């Protein structure tokens, strides 16, 4: 232990570990990892997966730092001296390798502990643990492999060259997922989370564990052996074993989490178990929304969460007996605790309690749908006002359409207004036509 402590102090292991922690936490605290329901502080799976995702940027510098350490004997002029001693080389380098493994393993553990302290989900499961453990293995393999390459090619150019090469190889895994996903999964990260209702499949963690174990052994043997050629065997064997284990399709890389998607209903609000912690914040707006929607001839009786990933394409029809809501579509998780309850109510009653029909890509004709949703909400509340979530996407066109439709609707008898809103609501729920034309009684 004393020698291990000396190695920790005399090498840059602690400094590299500290820099790794700063880089990973910095990336997790800024950018995509803080957005939507898959934010790294909202779910255990998301925390582990986003932490692994940051390795795509932290892995290559660790390889370069390891290569720099691998030059130590040559730079100190003691390589030939140590090579002439009868003492096995492995005994001398083992503590150095252990020190770096300990420092980087501890760095990754610090990031995980910070994430675990911030996660505010009641849905705990053990599926995130393999993802996290493989991350530790990947980071240790980076340092050991770098040290081995530094000893194999003892040139001052080796550390920057291997770091840049590692960046280039890792960058290939950022390309769109397709048939080559097996090769992208050999990278130290995992795909960024797309849904809280699925997590990284066990086959991915198993294949990556085999692969990074092989890389770590190759780095170890390059440092420890006098003869270098046997060192490549672990990496070759690990690659031959890992690639068939990894899934061949993007869908196979994910494992559904039916428990997270299970709905729990109480007081007119049905939330998935993954989002049960949001019930207290949503209960008030839901009560107000259902109270307002009771004005409809056939009002919905509850608010139900949609247990699915964010829509990329247009959705299918929704049943009209409930208000179907996707919290990401409400931009609910963008500013947790900041969204005003009245804004939540406005979003729930928009379109008389219906969702948008388009997906992630907003169409050009969205202004007509926005106008219907605004006017339907105005009929329920008696006040026409812009829906805040749309102000960035639409401009004067939606406001003009809303004003004209509101005047047309107000000119009708109350019974006919209710019938028009109900009919338009059904059209919008089914995504089967132009709800604004139904509302105003005029063709598009």
Short mmCIF file of C-alpha atoms in Angstrom, two decimals:
data_model
loop_
_atom_site.label_atom_id
_atom_site.label_comp_id
_atom_site.label_asym_id
_atom_site.label_seq_id
_atom_site.Cartn_x
_atom_site.Cartn_y
_atom_site.Cartn_z
CA UNK A 1 0.00 0.00 0.00
CA UNK A 2 2.91 2.34 0.72
CA UNK A 3 4.35 1.84 -2.77
CA UNK A 4 0.89 2.32 -4.25
CA UNK A 5 0.57 5.63 -2.44
CA UNK A 6 3.96 6.69 -3.75
CA UNK A 7 2.89 5.88 -7.32
CA UNK A 8 -0.28 7.91 -6.86
CA UNK A 9 1.79 10.91 -5.75
CA UNK A 10 4.68 10.68 -8.19
CA UNK A 11 2.60 10.09 -11.33
CA UNK A 12 -0.13 12.25 -12.79
CA UNK A 13 -2.85 9.69 -11.96
CA UNK A 14 -4.61 11.90 -9.42
CA UNK A 15 -4.41 14.96 -11.68
CA UNK A 16 -5.80 13.06 -14.66
CA UNK A 17 -8.54 11.62 -12.45
CA UNK A 18 -9.48 15.09 -11.21
CA UNK A 19 -9.54 16.50 -14.76
CA UNK A 20 -11.72 13.58 -15.84
CA UNK A 21 -14.22 14.34 -13.08
CA UNK A 22 -14.33 18.03 -14.05
CA UNK A 23 -14.80 17.24 -17.76
CA UNK A 24 -17.54 14.67 -17.19
CA UNK A 25 -19.48 16.72 -14.65
CA UNK A 26 -19.12 19.81 -16.81
CA UNK A 27 -20.61 18.05 -19.81
CA UNK A 28 -23.38 16.51 -17.73
CA UNK A 29 -24.33 19.90 -16.30
CA UNK A 30 -24.62 21.55 -19.70
CA UNK A 31 -26.30 20.61 -22.95
CA UNK A 32 -28.56 17.66 -23.88
CA UNK A 33 -27.98 15.82 -20.60
CA UNK A 34 -30.09 18.42 -18.78
CA UNK A 35 -33.08 18.41 -21.16
CA UNK A 36 -36.39 16.54 -21.27
CA UNK A 37 -37.47 13.53 -19.24
CA UNK A 38 -34.17 11.77 -19.98
CA UNK A 39 -32.13 14.38 -18.08
CA UNK A 40 -29.32 12.73 -16.13
CA UNK A 41 -30.71 13.83 -12.76
CA UNK A 42 -34.25 12.47 -13.30
CA UNK A 43 -33.85 8.70 -13.71
CA UNK A 44 -31.29 6.10 -12.65
CA UNK A 45 -30.92 4.69 -16.16
CA UNK A 46 -30.53 8.14 -17.66
CA UNK A 47 -27.87 9.02 -15.09
CA UNK A 48 -25.79 5.94 -15.93
CA UNK A 49 -26.27 6.27 -19.69
CA UNK A 50 -25.45 9.99 -19.87
CA UNK A 51 -22.38 9.38 -17.70
CA UNK A 52 -21.24 6.73 -20.17
CA UNK A 53 -22.00 9.09 -23.06
CA UNK A 54 -19.50 11.63 -21.70
CA UNK A 55 -16.75 9.01 -22.05
CA UNK A 56 -16.92 9.67 -25.79
CA UNK A 57 -15.11 12.91 -24.97
CA UNK A 58 -13.10 11.94 -21.86
CA UNK A 59 -11.72 8.60 -23.10
CA UNK A 60 -9.23 9.86 -25.68
CA UNK A 61 -7.43 12.31 -23.33
CA UNK A 62 -6.99 9.48 -20.84
CA UNK A 63 -5.41 7.34 -23.57
CA UNK A 64 -3.03 10.21 -24.34
CA UNK A 65 -2.19 10.70 -20.67
CA UNK A 66 -1.47 6.99 -20.31
CA UNK A 67 0.82 7.09 -23.35
CA UNK A 68 2.72 9.98 -21.78
CA UNK A 69 3.29 7.89 -18.67
CA UNK A 70 4.42 4.99 -20.84
CA UNK A 71 7.38 7.12 -21.95
CA UNK A 72 8.62 7.57 -18.37
CA UNK A 73 11.37 4.96 -18.40
CA UNK A 74 12.72 6.05 -21.79
CA UNK A 75 12.64 9.75 -20.87
CA UNK A 76 14.40 8.98 -17.57
CA UNK A 77 17.10 6.95 -19.33
CA UNK A 78 16.54 3.86 -17.19
CA UNK A 79 14.83 1.63 -19.72
CA UNK A 80 17.93 -0.41 -20.51
CA UNK A 81 18.95 -0.51 -16.84
CA UNK A 82 15.63 -1.96 -15.73
CA UNK A 83 15.66 -4.31 -18.70
CA UNK A 84 18.92 -5.85 -17.54
CA UNK A 85 17.73 -6.70 -14.03
CA UNK A 86 16.53 -10.26 -13.26
CA UNK A 87 13.46 -9.02 -11.42
CA UNK A 88 10.30 -9.63 -13.49
CA UNK A 89 9.10 -6.43 -15.09
CA UNK A 90 5.50 -7.18 -14.15
CA UNK A 91 6.32 -6.77 -10.45
CA UNK A 92 7.65 -3.28 -11.03
CA UNK A 93 4.87 -1.98 -13.26
CA UNK A 94 1.96 -3.64 -11.47
CA UNK A 95 1.73 -0.94 -8.80
CA UNK A 96 1.84 1.83 -11.41
CA UNK A 97 -0.98 0.21 -13.34
CA UNK A 98 -2.93 -0.31 -10.12
CA UNK A 99 -2.46 3.33 -9.13
CA UNK A 100 -3.86 4.56 -12.43
CA UNK A 101 -6.71 2.07 -12.33
CA UNK A 102 -7.55 3.14 -8.79
CA UNK A 103 -7.43 6.87 -9.60
CA UNK A 104 -9.58 6.63 -12.72
CA UNK A 105 -11.99 4.16 -11.15
CA UNK A 106 -12.41 6.55 -8.24
CA UNK A 107 -12.94 9.47 -10.67
CA UNK A 108 -15.75 7.63 -12.41
CA UNK A 109 -17.22 6.63 -9.05
CA UNK A 110 -17.24 10.28 -7.93
CA UNK A 111 -19.32 11.23 -10.98
CA UNK A 112 -21.73 8.37 -10.28
CA UNK A 113 -22.05 9.37 -6.62
CA UNK A 114 -22.84 12.96 -7.60
CA UNK A 115 -25.44 11.72 -10.07
CA UNK A 116 -26.97 9.33 -7.53
CA UNK A 117 -27.28 12.17 -5.04
CA UNK A 118 -29.12 14.31 -7.60
CA UNK A 119 -31.48 11.70 -9.05
CA UNK A 120 -35.03 12.39 -7.88
CA UNK A 121 -36.86 9.31 -9.18
CA UNK A 122 -38.67 6.80 -7.01
CA UNK A 123 -38.34 4.17 -9.75
CA UNK A 124 -35.14 2.38 -8.74
CA UNK A 125 -33.90 -0.70 -10.57
CA UNK A 126 -30.60 -2.52 -10.94
CA UNK A 127 -30.48 -2.31 -14.74
CA UNK A 128 -28.28 0.79 -14.63
CA UNK A 129 -25.51 -0.88 -12.62
CA UNK A 130 -23.92 -2.90 -15.49
CA UNK A 131 -23.83 0.25 -17.62
CA UNK A 132 -22.01 2.09 -14.85
CA UNK A 133 -19.56 -0.73 -14.11
CA UNK A 134 -18.59 -1.09 -17.76
CA UNK A 135 -17.82 2.64 -17.74
CA UNK A 136 -15.24 2.11 -14.99
CA UNK A 137 -13.70 -0.73 -16.99
CA UNK A 138 -13.57 1.40 -20.15
CA UNK A 139 -11.79 4.26 -18.40
CA UNK A 140 -9.19 1.96 -16.81
CA UNK A 141 -8.65 0.23 -20.17
CA UNK A 142 -7.99 3.64 -21.76
CA UNK A 143 -5.18 4.42 -19.32
CA UNK A 144 -3.57 0.97 -19.52
CA UNK A 145 -3.80 0.82 -23.31
CA UNK A 146 -2.25 4.28 -23.56
CA UNK A 147 0.62 3.24 -21.29
CA UNK A 148 1.23 0.17 -23.43
CA UNK A 149 1.25 2.16 -26.66
CA UNK A 150 3.61 4.70 -25.10
CA UNK A 151 6.06 1.94 -24.22
CA UNK A 152 5.61 0.24 -27.60
CA UNK A 153 6.46 3.44 -29.52
CA UNK A 154 8.57 5.56 -27.12
CA UNK A 155 8.41 8.81 -29.07
CA UNK A 156 7.35 12.29 -27.87
CA UNK A 157 4.81 12.24 -30.71
CA UNK A 158 3.09 9.10 -29.42
CA UNK A 159 0.81 10.70 -26.76
CA UNK A 160 -0.74 13.34 -29.06
CA UNK A 161 -0.98 10.90 -31.97
CA UNK A 162 -2.75 8.19 -29.98
CA UNK A 163 -5.07 10.77 -28.37
CA UNK A 164 -6.09 12.17 -31.75
CA UNK A 165 -6.48 8.65 -33.16
CA UNK A 166 -8.68 7.70 -30.22
CA UNK A 167 -10.81 10.83 -30.78
CA UNK A 168 -11.18 9.94 -34.46
CA UNK A 169 -12.21 6.36 -33.73
CA UNK A 170 -14.67 7.41 -31.04
CA UNK A 171 -16.16 10.05 -33.37
CA UNK A 172 -17.22 7.28 -35.72
CA UNK A 173 -19.64 6.07 -33.07
CA UNK A 174 -21.47 9.41 -33.20
CA UNK A 175 -22.71 8.82 -36.73
CA UNK A 176 -26.41 7.95 -37.22
CA UNK A 177 -27.26 4.49 -35.97
CA UNK A 178 -27.83 1.83 -38.61
CA UNK A 179 -26.56 -1.54 -39.67
CA UNK A 180 -23.09 -0.75 -38.33
CA UNK A 181 -24.28 -0.31 -34.75
CA UNK A 182 -22.20 -3.27 -33.58
CA UNK A 183 -19.04 -1.36 -34.40
CA UNK A 184 -20.29 1.85 -32.83
CA UNK A 185 -20.98 -0.05 -29.61
CA UNK A 186 -17.29 -0.89 -29.34
CA UNK A 187 -16.80 2.77 -28.38
CA UNK A 188 -16.59 3.61 -24.66
CA UNK A 189 -19.98 5.34 -24.58
CA UNK A 190 -23.53 4.21 -25.16
CA UNK A 191 -26.22 5.92 -27.26
CA UNK A 192 -27.70 8.98 -25.56
CA UNK A 193 -31.00 8.14 -23.81
CA UNK A 194 -34.13 8.59 -25.94
CA UNK A 195 -36.76 7.32 -23.51
CA UNK A 196 -37.14 6.62 -19.80
CA UNK A 197 -39.12 3.49 -20.66
CA UNK A 198 -36.12 1.56 -22.02
CA UNK A 199 -32.51 1.14 -20.96
CA UNK A 200 -29.34 -0.29 -22.43
CA UNK A 201 -29.73 -4.01 -23.09
CA UNK A 202 -27.72 -6.54 -21.11
CA UNK A 203 -26.14 -7.83 -24.35
CA UNK A 204 -24.58 -4.42 -24.91
CA UNK A 205 -23.04 -4.29 -21.44
CA UNK A 206 -21.79 -7.88 -21.75
CA UNK A 207 -20.20 -7.35 -25.15
CA UNK A 208 -18.60 -4.08 -24.07
CA UNK A 209 -17.30 -5.66 -20.86
CA UNK A 210 -15.56 -8.38 -22.88
CA UNK A 211 -14.13 -5.83 -25.31
CA UNK A 212 -12.73 -3.43 -22.73
CA UNK A 213 -11.36 -6.30 -20.66
CA UNK A 214 -9.43 -7.37 -23.74
CA UNK A 215 -8.14 -3.83 -24.30
CA UNK A 216 -7.09 -3.55 -20.66
CA UNK A 217 -5.22 -6.88 -20.83
CA UNK A 218 -3.51 -5.81 -24.05
CA UNK A 219 -2.37 -2.58 -22.39
CA UNK A 220 -1.21 -4.51 -19.33
CA UNK A 221 0.82 -6.99 -21.40
CA UNK A 222 2.38 -4.24 -23.53
CA UNK A 223 3.65 -2.64 -20.33
CA UNK A 224 4.59 -5.82 -18.46
CA UNK A 225 6.13 -8.11 -21.10
CA UNK A 226 9.51 -7.83 -22.73
CA UNK A 227 8.19 -9.49 -25.88
CA UNK A 228 5.37 -7.36 -27.26
CA UNK A 229 3.64 -9.48 -29.92
CA UNK A 230 1.62 -11.72 -27.51
CA UNK A 231 0.02 -8.57 -26.10
CA UNK A 232 -2.28 -8.13 -29.10
CA UNK A 233 -3.93 -11.49 -28.55
CA UNK A 234 -6.36 -10.39 -25.76
CA UNK A 235 -7.69 -7.53 -27.90
CA UNK A 236 -8.13 -9.81 -30.93
CA UNK A 237 -9.87 -12.51 -28.92
CA UNK A 238 -12.05 -9.96 -27.11
CA UNK A 239 -13.10 -8.38 -30.41
CA UNK A 240 -13.93 -11.77 -31.91
CA UNK A 241 -16.08 -12.62 -28.89
CA UNK A 242 -17.66 -9.20 -28.29
CA UNK A 243 -18.85 -8.36 -31.81
CA UNK A 244 -21.21 -11.36 -32.11
CA UNK A 245 -22.56 -10.64 -28.63
CA UNK A 246 -23.50 -7.06 -29.50
CA UNK A 247 -26.94 -6.42 -31.05
CA UNK A 248 -27.12 -5.91 -34.79
CA UNK A 249 -29.91 -3.30 -34.76
CA UNK A 250 -30.60 -0.11 -32.78
CA UNK A 251 -33.78 -1.67 -31.38
CA UNK A 252 -31.79 -4.61 -30.05
CA UNK A 253 -29.51 -2.27 -28.11
CA UNK A 254 -32.40 -1.28 -25.85
CA UNK A 255 -34.39 -3.30 -23.36
CA UNK A 256 -37.96 -2.16 -22.55
CA UNK A 257 -38.77 -1.32 -18.95
CA UNK A 258 -42.44 -2.28 -18.50
CA UNK A 259 -42.41 -1.34 -14.82
CA UNK A 260 -41.39 2.23 -15.66
CA UNK A 261 -44.21 2.47 -18.22
CA UNK A 262 -46.90 1.11 -15.90
CA UNK A 263 -49.63 3.67 -15.21
CA UNK A 264 -50.63 4.54 -11.66
CA UNK A 265 -53.95 6.41 -11.40
CA UNK A 266 -55.25 8.56 -8.56
CA UNK A 267 -57.66 11.53 -8.45
CA UNK A 268 -58.06 11.75 -12.21
CA UNK A 269 -54.33 11.67 -12.96
CA UNK A 270 -52.57 8.63 -14.40
CA UNK A 271 -48.79 8.83 -14.42
CA UNK A 272 -46.17 6.25 -15.27
CA UNK A 273 -44.13 4.88 -12.41
CA UNK A 274 -41.09 6.62 -13.85
CA UNK A 275 -42.81 9.99 -13.25
CA UNK A 276 -44.70 9.28 -10.05
CA UNK A 277 -42.57 11.91 -8.36
CA UNK A 278 -44.25 14.62 -10.47
CA UNK A 279 -47.75 13.89 -9.13
CA UNK A 280 -47.69 16.57 -6.46
CA UNK A 281 -46.69 19.26 -8.97
CA UNK A 282 -49.26 18.16 -11.56
CA UNK A 283 -52.25 17.42 -9.32
CA UNK A 284 -53.42 21.05 -9.05
CA UNK A 285 -53.18 21.92 -12.76
CA UNK A 286 -54.89 18.62 -13.64
CA UNK A 287 -57.86 19.38 -11.35
CA UNK A 288 -58.23 22.84 -12.90
CA UNK A 289 -57.97 21.42 -16.42
CA UNK A 290 -60.62 18.74 -15.82
CA UNK A 291 -62.88 21.35 -14.23
CA UNK A 292 -62.58 23.56 -17.33
CA UNK A 293 -63.04 20.64 -19.74
CA UNK A 294 -66.27 19.64 -17.98
CA UNK A 295 -67.90 22.34 -20.13
CA UNK A 296 -67.67 20.02 -23.15
CA UNK A 297 -70.73 17.94 -24.11
CA UNK A 298 -68.60 14.77 -23.76
CA UNK A 299 -65.79 15.77 -21.40
CA UNK A 300 -62.72 13.64 -20.65
CA UNK A 301 -62.72 12.05 -17.23
CA UNK A 302 -58.98 11.88 -16.50
CA UNK A 303 -55.52 12.91 -17.63
CA UNK A 304 -53.33 10.04 -18.78
CA UNK A 305 -49.62 10.15 -19.50
CA UNK A 306 -48.39 8.70 -22.78
CA UNK A 307 -45.71 6.14 -21.99
CA UNK A 308 -43.55 6.52 -25.08
CA UNK A 309 -40.45 8.24 -26.36
CA UNK A 310 -40.71 11.71 -27.89
CA UNK A 311 -42.50 11.43 -31.21
CA UNK A 312 -40.37 11.78 -34.31
CA UNK A 313 -43.26 11.42 -36.75
CA UNK A 314 -46.95 12.29 -36.65
CA UNK A 315 -48.95 10.41 -34.01
CA UNK A 316 -51.92 8.11 -34.44
CA UNK A 317 -55.42 8.71 -33.06
CA UNK A 318 -55.98 9.22 -29.32
CA UNK A 319 -59.13 8.06 -27.50
CA UNK A 320 -61.33 10.99 -26.51
CA UNK A 321 -62.29 9.77 -23.04
CA UNK A 322 -59.09 11.20 -21.53
CA UNK A 323 -56.60 14.02 -21.91
CA UNK A 324 -53.46 12.33 -23.23
CA UNK A 325 -50.29 14.12 -22.34
CA UNK A 326 -46.60 13.60 -22.97
CA UNK A 327 -44.61 15.62 -20.46
CA UNK A 328 -41.78 16.24 -22.91
CA UNK A 329 -44.25 17.71 -25.39
CA UNK A 330 -45.24 20.18 -22.69
CA UNK A 331 -41.57 21.09 -22.26
CA UNK A 332 -42.26 20.21 -18.62
CA UNK A 333 -38.79 18.96 -17.79
CA UNK A 334 -36.91 21.85 -19.39
CA UNK A 335 -37.23 23.94 -16.23
CA UNK A 336 -38.29 21.66 -13.36
CA UNK A 337 -40.01 23.61 -10.60
CA UNK A 338 -40.11 26.79 -12.71
CA UNK A 339 -43.11 26.09 -14.95
CA UNK A 340 -46.07 27.96 -13.47
CA UNK A 341 -49.16 25.88 -12.55
CA UNK A 342 -51.38 28.14 -14.67
CA UNK A 343 -49.15 27.45 -17.70
CA UNK A 344 -49.52 23.73 -17.10
CA UNK A 345 -53.29 24.14 -16.99
CA UNK A 346 -53.23 26.14 -20.23
CA UNK A 347 -51.20 23.45 -21.95
CA UNK A 348 -53.54 20.70 -20.73
CA UNK A 349 -56.70 22.40 -22.01
CA UNK A 350 -55.15 23.51 -25.31
CA UNK A 351 -57.17 22.09 -28.19
CA UNK A 352 -59.90 21.18 -25.69
CA UNK A 353 -57.55 18.65 -24.12
CA UNK A 354 -55.86 17.19 -27.21
CA UNK A 355 -52.27 16.76 -28.26
CA UNK A 356 -50.52 18.14 -31.31
CA UNK A 357 -50.63 15.89 -34.35
CA UNK A 358 -47.14 16.55 -35.65
CA UNK A 359 -44.00 14.96 -34.26
CA UNK A 360 -40.54 16.26 -33.52
CA UNK A 361 -40.38 18.15 -36.82
CA UNK A 362 -42.82 21.06 -36.90
CA UNK A 363 -44.64 21.38 -40.27
CA UNK A 364 -45.11 24.65 -42.12
CA UNK A 365 -48.90 24.60 -41.69
CA UNK A 366 -48.67 24.38 -37.91
CA UNK A 367 -50.26 27.83 -37.51
CA UNK A 368 -53.76 26.46 -38.20
CA UNK A 369 -53.41 23.78 -35.55
CA UNK A 370 -52.04 26.31 -33.07
CA UNK A 371 -54.97 28.61 -33.81
CA UNK A 372 -57.49 25.85 -33.12
CA UNK A 373 -55.79 24.88 -29.89
CA UNK A 374 -55.76 28.51 -28.73
CA UNK A 375 -59.41 29.17 -29.62
CA UNK A 376 -60.63 25.90 -28.06
CA UNK A 377 -58.85 26.85 -24.84
CA UNK A 378 -60.37 30.36 -25.06
CA UNK A 379 -63.87 28.89 -25.27
CA UNK A 380 -63.20 26.95 -22.08
CA UNK A 381 -61.76 29.88 -20.15
CA UNK A 382 -63.49 32.85 -21.78
CA UNK A 383 -60.18 34.52 -22.65
CA UNK A 384 -58.16 34.29 -25.86
CA UNK A 385 -54.44 34.32 -25.20
CA UNK A 386 -51.39 32.85 -26.91
CA UNK A 387 -50.22 29.47 -25.72
CA UNK A 388 -46.72 30.06 -24.31
CA UNK A 389 -45.17 26.89 -25.66
CA UNK A 390 -45.78 27.98 -29.24
CA UNK A 391 -44.58 31.58 -29.17
CA UNK A 392 -41.16 30.64 -30.55
CA UNK A 393 -42.52 28.57 -33.41
CA UNK A 394 -45.31 30.71 -34.82
CA UNK A 395 -45.80 34.39 -35.26
CA UNK A 396 -48.45 36.76 -36.52
CA UNK A 397 -50.12 34.17 -38.76
CA UNK A 398 -51.32 32.06 -35.84
CA UNK A 399 -52.44 35.15 -33.91
CA UNK A 400 -54.45 36.39 -36.88
CA UNK A 401 -56.09 33.02 -37.46
CA UNK A 402 -56.91 32.73 -33.75
CA UNK A 403 -58.51 36.19 -33.61
CA UNK A 404 -60.69 35.54 -36.68
CA UNK A 405 -61.77 32.10 -35.49
CA UNK A 406 -62.54 33.44 -31.99
CA UNK A 407 -64.81 36.12 -33.41
CA UNK A 408 -66.58 33.56 -35.59
CA UNK A 409 -67.11 31.20 -32.68
CA UNK A 410 -68.38 33.92 -30.35
CA UNK A 411 -71.03 34.92 -32.88
CA UNK A 412 -72.68 31.49 -32.62
CA UNK A 413 -75.28 30.41 -30.06
CA UNK A 414 -73.78 28.74 -27.01
CA UNK A 415 -75.16 25.29 -27.83
CA UNK A 416 -73.67 25.42 -31.32
CA UNK A 417 -70.33 26.63 -29.92
CA UNK A 418 -70.15 23.62 -27.65
CA UNK A 419 -71.05 21.26 -30.51
CA UNK A 420 -68.41 22.82 -32.79
CA UNK A 421 -65.67 22.57 -30.14
CA UNK A 422 -66.61 18.96 -29.38
CA UNK A 423 -66.56 17.99 -33.06
CA UNK A 424 -63.28 19.79 -33.66
CA UNK A 425 -61.81 18.10 -30.58
CA UNK A 426 -62.63 14.69 -32.00
CA UNK A 427 -61.03 15.62 -35.32
CA UNK A 428 -57.89 16.81 -33.57
CA UNK A 429 -57.76 13.73 -31.34
CA UNK A 430 -57.95 11.49 -34.40
CA UNK A 431 -55.63 13.69 -36.49
CA UNK A 432 -58.08 13.10 -39.34
CA UNK A 433 -58.60 16.60 -40.72
CA UNK A 434 -58.37 20.33 -40.18
CA UNK A 435 -59.81 21.03 -36.73
CA UNK A 436 -59.83 24.81 -37.29
CA UNK A 437 -62.16 24.45 -40.31
CA UNK A 438 -64.53 22.29 -38.27
CA UNK A 439 -64.48 24.84 -35.45
CA UNK A 440 -65.34 27.80 -37.68
CA UNK A 441 -67.60 25.92 -40.10
CA UNK A 442 -65.65 27.20 -43.09
CA UNK A 443 -63.61 25.15 -45.58
CA UNK A 444 -59.86 25.60 -45.56
#
